[in-house]
Every structure is written in C-alpha cells, then in structure tokens.
Tab-separated table of C-alpha atoms in Angstrom:
chain	number	residue	atom	x	y	z
D	1	ASN	CA	7.255	28.540	23.838
D	2	GLU	CA	6.329	25.052	25.069
D	3	ARG	CA	2.797	26.058	26.059
D	4	PHE	CA	1.774	28.591	23.425
D	5	GLN	CA	2.152	29.164	19.697
D	6	VAL	CA	1.476	31.960	17.232
D	7	CYS	CA	-0.541	31.049	14.129
D	8	TYR	CA	-0.624	33.126	10.941
D	9	ILE	CA	-4.103	32.490	9.546
D	10	TYR	CA	-6.952	34.195	7.742
D	11	ASP	CA	-9.399	35.929	10.052
D	12	PRO	CA	-11.574	33.071	11.461
D	13	THR	CA	-14.273	35.245	13.079
D	14	PRO	CA	-17.889	34.704	11.928
D	15	VAL	CA	-18.038	38.095	10.213
D	16	ALA	CA	-14.935	37.316	8.146
D	17	LEU	CA	-16.293	33.895	7.175
D	18	GLU	CA	-19.463	35.391	5.719
D	19	GLU	CA	-19.771	35.836	1.967
D	20	GLY	CA	-17.827	38.942	1.035
D	21	GLY	CA	-16.318	39.223	4.513
D	22	ASP	CA	-12.865	40.663	5.119
D	23	ASP	CA	-10.555	37.656	5.547
D	24	ASN	CA	-7.203	39.398	5.888
D	25	PRO	CA	-4.413	37.413	7.596
D	26	VAL	CA	-4.165	37.786	11.360
D	27	LEU	CA	-1.923	36.471	14.138
D	28	VAL	CA	-3.642	34.188	16.647
D	29	ILE	CA	-2.071	32.998	19.914
D	30	THR	CA	-3.222	29.540	21.024
D	31	GLY	CA	-2.098	26.713	23.254
D	32	ARG	CA	0.003	24.035	21.611
D	33	ASN	CA	-2.239	21.114	22.539
D	34	LEU	CA	-5.351	21.458	20.373
D	35	ALA	CA	-6.495	17.838	20.637
D	36	PRO	CA	-10.293	17.489	20.831
D	37	THR	CA	-11.740	15.984	23.980
D	38	THR	CA	-12.779	12.374	23.499
D	39	ASN	CA	-14.412	9.705	25.598
D	40	ARG	CA	-11.871	6.902	25.814
D	41	PHE	CA	-14.446	4.309	26.789
D	42	LEU	CA	-16.679	5.239	23.859
D	43	SER	CA	-13.724	5.233	21.480
D	44	SER	CA	-12.569	1.826	22.732
D	45	GLY	CA	-16.095	0.447	22.448
D	46	ILE	CA	-16.514	1.664	18.866
D	47	THR	CA	-13.099	0.258	17.916
D	48	SER	CA	-13.939	-3.127	19.475
D	49	LEU	CA	-17.255	-3.223	17.595
D	50	SER	CA	-15.484	-2.379	14.341
D	51	PHE	CA	-12.927	-5.160	14.786
D	52	PHE	CA	-15.740	-7.608	15.559
D	53	LEU	CA	-17.644	-6.593	12.403
D	54	ALA	CA	-14.423	-6.885	10.385
D	55	LEU	CA	-14.016	-10.459	11.660
D	56	VAL	CA	-17.659	-11.200	10.809
D	57	PHE	CA	-17.077	-9.866	7.285
D	58	ALA	CA	-14.002	-12.051	6.855
D	59	VAL	CA	-15.754	-15.203	8.105
D	60	SER	CA	-18.818	-14.479	5.946
D	61	THR	CA	-16.746	-14.801	2.761
D	62	TRP	CA	-16.876	-18.579	3.366
D	63	GLY	CA	-20.663	-18.493	3.896
D	64	ALA	CA	-21.361	-19.818	0.395
D	65	ASN	CA	-18.717	-22.556	0.637
D	66	ASP	CA	-20.630	-25.752	1.511
D	67	VAL	CA	-17.482	-27.757	2.275
D	68	VAL	CA	-16.182	-25.250	4.814
D	69	MET	CA	-19.600	-24.599	6.367
D	70	ASP	CA	-20.294	-28.336	6.750
D	71	ARG	CA	-17.013	-28.853	8.581
D	72	LEU	CA	-17.653	-25.886	10.862
D	73	THR	CA	-21.201	-27.094	11.536
D	74	GLN	CA	-19.925	-30.555	12.450
D	75	ALA	CA	-17.301	-29.070	14.782
D	76	ASN	CA	-19.948	-26.918	16.458
D	77	ALA	CA	-22.256	-29.923	16.866
D	78	ILE	CA	-19.499	-31.966	18.524
D	79	ALA	CA	-18.673	-29.145	20.937
D	80	THR	CA	-22.359	-28.548	21.741
D	81	GLU	CA	-23.039	-32.232	22.388
D	82	ALA	CA	-19.984	-32.555	24.628
D	83	ALA	CA	-21.049	-29.529	26.656
D	84	ARG	CA	-24.592	-30.856	27.008
D	85	ASP	CA	-23.342	-34.241	28.224
D	86	GLY	CA	-20.879	-32.637	30.612
D	87	ILE	CA	-17.885	-34.133	28.849
D	88	SER	CA	-14.730	-32.068	29.256
D	89	GLY	CA	-11.486	-32.202	27.333
D	90	VAL	CA	-13.108	-32.671	23.915
D	91	ASN	CA	-10.720	-31.192	21.354
D	92	VAL	CA	-12.549	-29.594	18.413
D	93	ASP	CA	-10.030	-28.804	15.698
D	94	VAL	CA	-10.703	-25.522	13.872
D	95	ASN	CA	-7.061	-24.684	13.170
D	96	TRP	CA	-7.663	-25.556	9.540
D	97	PHE	CA	-10.193	-22.706	9.325
D	98	ASN	CA	-7.842	-20.280	11.080
D	99	GLU	CA	-5.273	-21.119	8.402
D	100	LEU	CA	-7.850	-20.271	5.732
D	101	LEU	CA	-8.792	-17.023	7.474
D	102	THR	CA	-5.278	-15.715	8.137
D	103	PRO	CA	-4.358	-14.705	4.530
D	104	LEU	CA	-7.584	-12.701	4.215
D	105	LEU	CA	-6.984	-10.865	7.500
D	106	ILE	CA	-3.401	-10.151	6.434
D	107	ALA	CA	-4.567	-8.733	3.096
D	108	ILE	CA	-7.095	-6.482	4.859
D	109	GLY	CA	-4.829	-5.397	7.707
D	110	THR	CA	-1.480	-4.855	5.992
D	111	PRO	CA	-2.635	-1.926	3.794
D	112	GLN	CA	-4.093	-0.231	6.866
D	113	LEU	CA	-0.823	-0.792	8.713
D	114	ALA	CA	1.064	0.756	5.791
D	115	SER	CA	-1.308	3.727	5.872
D	116	GLU	CA	-0.891	4.311	9.615
D	117	LEU	CA	2.898	3.963	9.467
D	118	SER	CA	2.995	6.522	6.662
D	119	HIS	CA	0.878	8.854	8.765
D	120	LEU	CA	3.259	8.476	11.702
D	121	LEU	CA	6.295	9.056	9.497
D	122	PHE	CA	4.981	12.279	7.983
D	123	ALA	CA	3.643	13.514	11.312
D	124	LYS	CA	7.120	13.064	12.786
D	125	ARG	CA	8.734	14.771	9.792
D	126	GLY	CA	6.242	17.619	10.084
D	127	GLY	CA	6.821	18.022	13.813
D	128	PHE	CA	3.236	17.509	15.001
D	129	LYS	CA	1.426	14.887	17.091
D	130	THR	CA	-1.722	12.844	16.500
D	131	THR	CA	-4.159	10.929	18.664
D	132	PRO	CA	-4.491	7.119	18.615
D	133	PRO	CA	-6.991	6.039	15.936
D	134	THR	CA	-10.611	5.160	16.537
D	135	VAL	CA	-11.811	2.482	14.108
D	136	LEU	CA	-15.225	3.369	12.685
D	137	PRO	CA	-17.619	0.549	11.703
D	138	LEU	CA	-19.278	-0.104	8.347
D	139	LEU	CA	-21.524	-3.046	7.465
D	140	ALA	CA	-20.799	-3.401	3.739
D	141	LEU	CA	-17.003	-3.466	4.247
D	142	PRO	CA	-14.827	-4.733	7.123
D	143	TYR	CA	-14.724	-1.202	8.609
D	144	LEU	CA	-14.985	2.433	7.541
D	145	SER	CA	-11.666	3.995	8.534
D	146	PHE	CA	-9.049	4.540	11.227
D	147	GLN	CA	-10.075	7.998	12.468
D	148	THR	CA	-7.290	10.118	13.991
D	149	SER	CA	-7.164	13.717	15.174
D	150	LEU	CA	-4.242	16.124	15.265
D	151	LYS	CA	-3.064	17.121	18.746
D	152	THR	CA	-0.624	19.838	17.698
D	153	SER	CA	-0.487	22.114	14.667
D	154	PRO	CA	1.349	21.260	11.434
D	155	LYS	CA	3.753	23.890	10.153
D	156	ASP	CA	1.704	24.778	7.073
D	157	PRO	CA	-0.886	23.343	4.617
D	158	SER	CA	1.862	21.540	2.682
D	159	SER	CA	2.803	19.600	5.817
D	160	LEU	CA	-0.871	18.822	6.465
D	161	PHE	CA	-1.337	17.674	2.864
D	162	ASN	CA	1.726	15.425	2.958
D	163	TYR	CA	0.379	13.708	6.073
D	164	ALA	CA	-3.114	13.270	4.588
D	165	PHE	CA	-1.901	12.099	1.164
D	166	ALA	CA	0.748	9.645	2.371
D	167	GLY	CA	-1.643	7.412	4.325
D	168	PRO	CA	-4.147	6.569	1.560
D	169	ALA	CA	-1.371	6.452	-1.057
D	170	ALA	CA	0.525	3.778	0.896
D	171	GLY	CA	-2.691	1.925	1.687
D	172	MET	CA	-3.930	1.970	-1.910
D	173	LEU	CA	-0.595	0.836	-3.304
D	174	THR	CA	-0.326	-2.037	-0.820
D	175	SER	CA	-3.957	-3.031	-1.466
D	176	ALA	CA	-3.376	-3.028	-5.225
D	177	VAL	CA	-0.376	-5.346	-4.815
D	178	PHE	CA	-2.424	-7.783	-2.724
D	179	PHE	CA	-5.249	-7.693	-5.263
D	180	ALA	CA	-2.955	-8.269	-8.246
D	181	VAL	CA	-1.165	-11.157	-6.529
D	182	GLY	CA	-4.518	-12.563	-5.412
D	183	MET	CA	-5.969	-12.527	-8.916
D	184	GLN	CA	-2.883	-14.299	-10.256
D	185	LEU	CA	-3.175	-16.912	-7.506
D	186	THR	CA	-6.888	-17.292	-8.278
D	187	LEU	CA	-6.070	-18.201	-11.877
D	188	THR	CA	-3.630	-20.885	-10.739
D	189	MET	CA	-5.701	-22.388	-7.908
D	190	THR	CA	-6.122	-26.157	-8.052
D	191	PRO	CA	-9.581	-27.793	-7.749
D	192	ALA	CA	-8.646	-28.811	-4.197
D	193	ALA	CA	-7.774	-25.210	-3.306
D	194	LEU	CA	-10.949	-23.859	-4.924
D	195	GLU	CA	-12.937	-26.266	-2.773
D	196	TYR	CA	-11.881	-24.265	0.288
D	197	ALA	CA	-11.734	-20.810	-1.321
D	198	PRO	CA	-13.679	-17.805	0.023
D	199	SER	CA	-16.027	-15.944	-2.279
D	200	VAL	CA	-17.974	-12.735	-2.725
D	201	PRO	CA	-21.333	-12.381	-4.496
D	202	VAL	CA	-21.647	-10.685	-7.865
D	203	ALA	CA	-23.545	-7.920	-6.067
D	204	PHE	CA	-20.413	-7.117	-4.050
D	205	LEU	CA	-18.243	-6.978	-7.175
D	206	LYS	CA	-20.724	-4.535	-8.696
D	207	LEU	CA	-20.140	-2.123	-5.818
D	208	SER	CA	-16.904	-1.093	-7.560
D	209	SER	CA	-16.524	-0.250	-11.235
D	210	LEU	CA	-12.764	-0.612	-10.913
D	211	PHE	CA	-12.612	-4.013	-9.242
D	212	GLY	CA	-15.767	-5.407	-10.824
D	213	THR	CA	-14.237	-4.643	-14.211
D	214	LEU	CA	-10.861	-6.164	-13.322
D	215	VAL	CA	-12.347	-9.365	-11.884
D	216	ASP	CA	-14.762	-9.730	-14.801
D	217	TYR	CA	-12.004	-9.191	-17.361
D	218	THR	CA	-9.458	-11.419	-15.634
D	219	LEU	CA	-11.764	-14.388	-15.067
D	220	SER	CA	-14.071	-14.203	-18.077
D	221	GLY	CA	-12.831	-11.619	-20.564
D	222	GLY	CA	-15.678	-9.133	-20.041
D	223	ASN	CA	-15.162	-5.384	-19.927
D	224	GLY	CA	-17.206	-5.003	-16.765
D	225	LEU	CA	-18.991	-1.925	-18.094
D	226	GLY	CA	-22.414	-3.514	-18.452
D	227	VAL	CA	-22.832	-2.017	-21.932
D	228	GLY	CA	-24.427	-4.191	-24.589
D	229	ALA	CA	-22.683	-7.553	-24.593
D	230	GLY	CA	-19.740	-6.125	-22.673
D	231	ASP	CA	-20.199	-8.146	-19.508
D	232	GLY	CA	-18.253	-11.363	-19.200
D	233	VAL	CA	-19.493	-14.535	-17.561
D	234	ILE	CA	-18.931	-13.181	-14.056
D	235	LEU	CA	-21.006	-9.992	-14.034
D	236	SER	CA	-23.725	-11.503	-16.225
D	237	GLN	CA	-24.717	-13.913	-13.465
D	238	ASP	CA	-27.349	-13.460	-10.775
D	239	LEU	CA	-26.393	-10.933	-8.103
D	240	ASN	CA	-26.365	-13.623	-5.407
D	241	THR	CA	-23.995	-15.911	-7.322
D	242	ALA	CA	-20.812	-16.539	-5.338
D	243	VAL	CA	-17.511	-15.852	-7.137
D	244	PRO	CA	-14.595	-17.786	-5.583
D	245	LEU	CA	-11.403	-15.744	-5.281
D	246	HIS	CA	-8.093	-16.083	-3.488
D	247	PRO	CA	-8.155	-14.395	-0.030
D	248	PHE	CA	-5.530	-11.892	-1.191
D	249	ALA	CA	-7.831	-10.728	-4.012
D	250	ILE	CA	-10.808	-10.214	-1.692
D	251	GLY	CA	-8.681	-8.564	0.992
D	252	GLY	CA	-6.871	-6.288	-1.459
D	253	MET	CA	-10.121	-5.202	-3.095
D	254	THR	CA	-11.913	-4.404	0.157
D	255	ALA	CA	-8.859	-2.677	1.664
D	256	PHE	CA	-8.553	-0.462	-1.434
D	257	MET	CA	-12.211	0.543	-1.132
D	258	ILE	CA	-11.702	1.394	2.547
D	259	GLN	CA	-8.714	3.599	1.713
D	260	SER	CA	-10.760	5.234	-1.057
D	261	LEU	CA	-13.534	6.144	1.375
D	262	ASP	CA	-11.014	8.012	3.514
D	263	THR	CA	-10.029	10.214	0.561
D	264	ILE	CA	-13.539	11.678	0.174
D	265	PRO	CA	-13.193	15.408	1.010
D	266	ILE	CA	-15.787	15.510	3.784
D	267	GLY	CA	-15.131	16.911	7.261
D	268	GLY	CA	-11.837	17.879	8.810
D	269	SER	CA	-10.295	14.730	10.277
D	270	THR	CA	-10.551	12.519	7.190
D	271	ASP	CA	-7.554	12.393	4.889
D	272	GLY	CA	-9.675	13.688	2.020
D	273	GLY	CA	-10.886	16.577	4.145
D	274	ARG	CA	-7.337	17.463	5.183
D	275	MET	CA	-6.172	17.429	1.556
D	276	SER	CA	-9.072	19.671	0.575
D	277	GLN	CA	-8.395	22.109	3.417
D	278	ALA	CA	-4.683	22.232	2.582
D	279	LEU	CA	-5.414	23.003	-1.062
D	280	LEU	CA	-8.424	25.311	-0.812
D	281	GLY	CA	-8.140	26.971	2.575
D	282	ARG	CA	-10.373	26.642	5.636
D	283	LYS	CA	-13.367	28.707	4.482
D	284	GLU	CA	-13.401	27.323	0.951
D	285	HIS	CA	-13.054	23.739	2.230
D	286	LEU	CA	-16.100	24.097	4.466
D	287	GLY	CA	-18.205	25.021	1.438
D	288	PHE	CA	-16.692	22.344	-0.787
D	289	SER	CA	-17.159	19.677	1.885
D	290	ALA	CA	-20.836	20.596	2.274
D	291	VAL	CA	-21.339	20.354	-1.503
D	292	VAL	CA	-19.705	16.915	-1.639
D	293	TYR	CA	-21.802	15.669	1.291
D	294	GLY	CA	-24.992	16.987	-0.288
D	295	ALA	CA	-24.146	15.533	-3.694
D	296	LEU	CA	-23.490	12.102	-2.188
D	297	LEU	CA	-26.749	12.245	-0.244
D	298	VAL	CA	-28.735	13.116	-3.382
D	299	TYR	CA	-26.956	10.340	-5.284
D	300	VAL	CA	-27.775	7.768	-2.606
D	301	LEU	CA	-31.435	8.741	-2.439
D	302	ALA	CA	-31.871	8.994	-6.216
D	303	SER	CA	-29.884	5.951	-7.357
D	304	GLY	CA	-30.723	3.407	-4.682
D	305	HIS	CA	-27.026	2.507	-4.211
D	306	ARG	CA	-27.113	2.586	-0.421
D	307	GLU	CA	-24.907	-0.390	0.446
D	308	ILE	CA	-21.868	1.713	1.364
D	309	PHE	CA	-22.724	5.387	1.204
D	310	LEU	CA	-25.857	5.523	3.370
D	311	SER	CA	-24.059	4.303	6.479
D	312	TYR	CA	-20.954	6.281	5.442
D	313	LEU	CA	-22.890	9.558	5.324
D	314	PHE	CA	-24.647	8.771	8.599
D	315	THR	CA	-21.330	8.105	10.348
D	316	MET	CA	-19.646	11.165	8.854
D	317	GLY	CA	-22.580	13.303	9.953
D	318	LEU	CA	-21.938	12.179	13.527
D	319	VAL	CA	-18.136	12.322	13.734
D	320	GLN	CA	-17.325	15.225	11.398
D	321	LYS	CA	-19.399	17.957	13.018
D	322	ASP	CA	-16.527	20.465	13.182
D	323	GLY	CA	-15.989	20.318	9.431
D	324	ALA	CA	-12.328	21.420	9.479
D	325	GLU	CA	-9.006	20.320	10.960
D	326	ILE	CA	-7.156	22.313	13.626
D	327	MET	CA	-5.237	25.334	12.376
D	328	CYS	CA	-1.726	25.165	10.959
D	329	ARG	CA	0.896	27.549	12.256
D	330	ASN	CA	0.869	29.207	8.833
D	331	GLU	CA	-2.383	28.834	6.869
D	332	VAL	CA	-1.826	31.670	4.439
D	333	ASP	CA	0.461	29.658	2.130
D	334	LYS	CA	-1.459	26.967	0.240
D	335	ALA	CA	-0.238	23.465	-0.644
D	336	GLY	CA	0.514	24.248	-4.305
D	337	LEU	CA	-0.208	22.948	-7.797
D	338	VAL	CA	1.918	19.790	-7.657
D	339	ARG	CA	0.097	18.542	-4.595
D	340	ALA	CA	-3.235	19.490	-6.172
D	341	SER	CA	-2.368	17.282	-9.152
D	342	GLY	CA	-1.608	14.372	-6.837
D	343	ALA	CA	-4.933	14.865	-5.044
D	344	LEU	CA	-6.840	14.880	-8.341
D	345	VAL	CA	-5.211	11.595	-9.387
D	346	MET	CA	-6.026	10.009	-6.025
D	347	TRP	CA	-9.617	11.257	-6.068
D	348	SER	CA	-10.081	9.960	-9.631
D	349	VAL	CA	-8.888	6.475	-8.708
D	350	ALA	CA	-11.024	6.499	-5.561
D	351	PHE	CA	-14.032	7.557	-7.658
D	352	LEU	CA	-13.586	4.505	-9.904
D	353	ALA	CA	-13.146	2.213	-6.904
D	354	LEU	CA	-16.343	3.445	-5.226
D	355	THR	CA	-18.663	3.943	-8.217
D	356	PRO	CA	-21.068	0.988	-8.572
D	357	ILE	CA	-21.721	-0.810	-11.843
D	358	GLY	CA	-25.238	-0.426	-13.163
C-alpha cells in the first residue's frame, strides 16, 4: 500500500517497555511517511550559522601566522581608507588568501561529502527516504554533524545499520587519507611555504590522543602519550604554541574528529545511535544511550575537558529528545554479530580520536 505499512516490532506500549514487561512481537499499522515535523526556517538558520562558524574556524588557523595577518590587515586598512575618503574602484587583492584557504576547506568538506553520498547510496539500496541534513554548530571544531532524519522505514535493523555505518566509515577513511597526505606534505614544505602555512595550537592537538600522538611522532619522534619522557618536541611545548601544518593535515584531522562524534551512540538520529538501536533493539538502546550520555557528562564535569563535549552534550540534549529512530518494518531480527564487530572497531577508533591527552 502506498499510504500504509505493516511493521513487525516488539510491543512499544509503556507497560511493555517497563522492566520485566511483556515485549512480545506485535504487528503495527502506520503511515509510510514518518518524517518528524521540522521548522525549515530554523533549520536553515542553524545550518547557515554552522557554515559561518566553520569558515571562522578555517580562517582562525592563520591567526598565529604574522605574515598572513599583516597582509590581511594592510588590505583591510586600504579598503577602510578608500571607503572613508569616498574613493570607489579600489581593488584590494585577497585572492592569495582564498588560494591558501581552499585546500583546508576541501579537506574538511570532502570527507563530509563522502559520508553523505554513502548515506544516500545505502538509503536507496535499502528502499527508504531521508530528510535534507541540518548542520549543527560546534565551537571547538568547524561543526558538529550533518543531522538527518528518516522519512520512511528501513526494511530491518540490518538495513538501518548499513546506512548508519557507511556514512562515518566513508568519512573517516577519506579524512585519514587527507591527514596522511597532509603530514607527508608538511614534512616536505619549503621555508617559503611554511611562511604561509596555517597552524593549530598544542592545546588543540591534545584534544585527540590519536592525532596528537601521530603529529608528535611524525614531527618530533615523541610517542604522544605524555608518560615520562615520552612526549616529543611538539607536545612538550606550551599549550598556546602554534604548530604549523599543511592544510590537508588540519582538515583531515578535524574532519575525522567530526565523523567520530557522529558515531557516539546517543539519541536516535545520530549514526552511532542508529547502529546501537540496530544491534541492541529499541528498548535496550534507550537504556544504553542514557548510560553513555550520563557517563560523558560525569567525565566532562570531573575531568575539566569541556572543549568539545560540553557543547556536544548540550546540543544532543536539545535535538535528540526522542532517543530512538523511527521503526523498521521488521525490528524483531537484529543486525547480527558481523555488524556488531564492525561497530566495535569504529567505536574504538572514534574513542582514540576523541580522548584528550593528559
């Protein structure tokens, strides 16, 4: 039927969801379009803000570069003076900075494009539809995630898992390639190229055990673990010290961290939440998601590492109120052991990418 569908799911009534409740499978008749209602203007506004903050993040990576900042300051002074004197037609050349900025934007955007294309591919293969993404903002990184919702039901949890796993997997792989190429290009940069290179502070590198370790080892031979004399020259410096890197390295690192955030099994419309629901079931996922959220909150409050996770938890608390994704047409069959193994590998890598050093 084009308007209705029959879903084979565990009893979703409140009594059945209680501890010890009877959750026998039942047949539920629903409409096919299960898309949540959204405010398009609000969604567009949030997406525009996120893109603006992403641009600010990208530009800020040249904030510690005196050569670049001096040239930009001079260009701004010329434009300001011409406007004050009423002189029109003054050509202020900033194309050189756009050329510097473009590789970084490509390295940040391409992994996200790969993730969204993978989502579309597996949604089409699974025979279900999704909403356009809303880009959620985050201050410590260019953005938090591309948030999508399912409009129609996947066939089963395996189809839901494939969709959720494919996006971050493609994004992480593409990000890792950019980072690896960027680190190689960093090692071969000439003094003239380094003069115009972007940078990130040591404090930013320490936000990720995985990438802090790799940068520290590649550039100075340290192990990045902060144990004894393990740190190399990079991580031993003051937290505000700028570390010049090729734009591909910075973009690949930040894009990988963004993809990792989306694998955290919180809520229903994150990829991590969908994987958890596909593997555990709806009722079990709700409990597991609450435990993960609570554990992260305790960690943030107890450790003081609030750069990423404080705003992440605040945003998730606002946008993930439902806690679970829409129902599959068959929710009784779980995703299986092979997919569970893939999820564990992905979550382990994401854990390393998001665990701070020190």
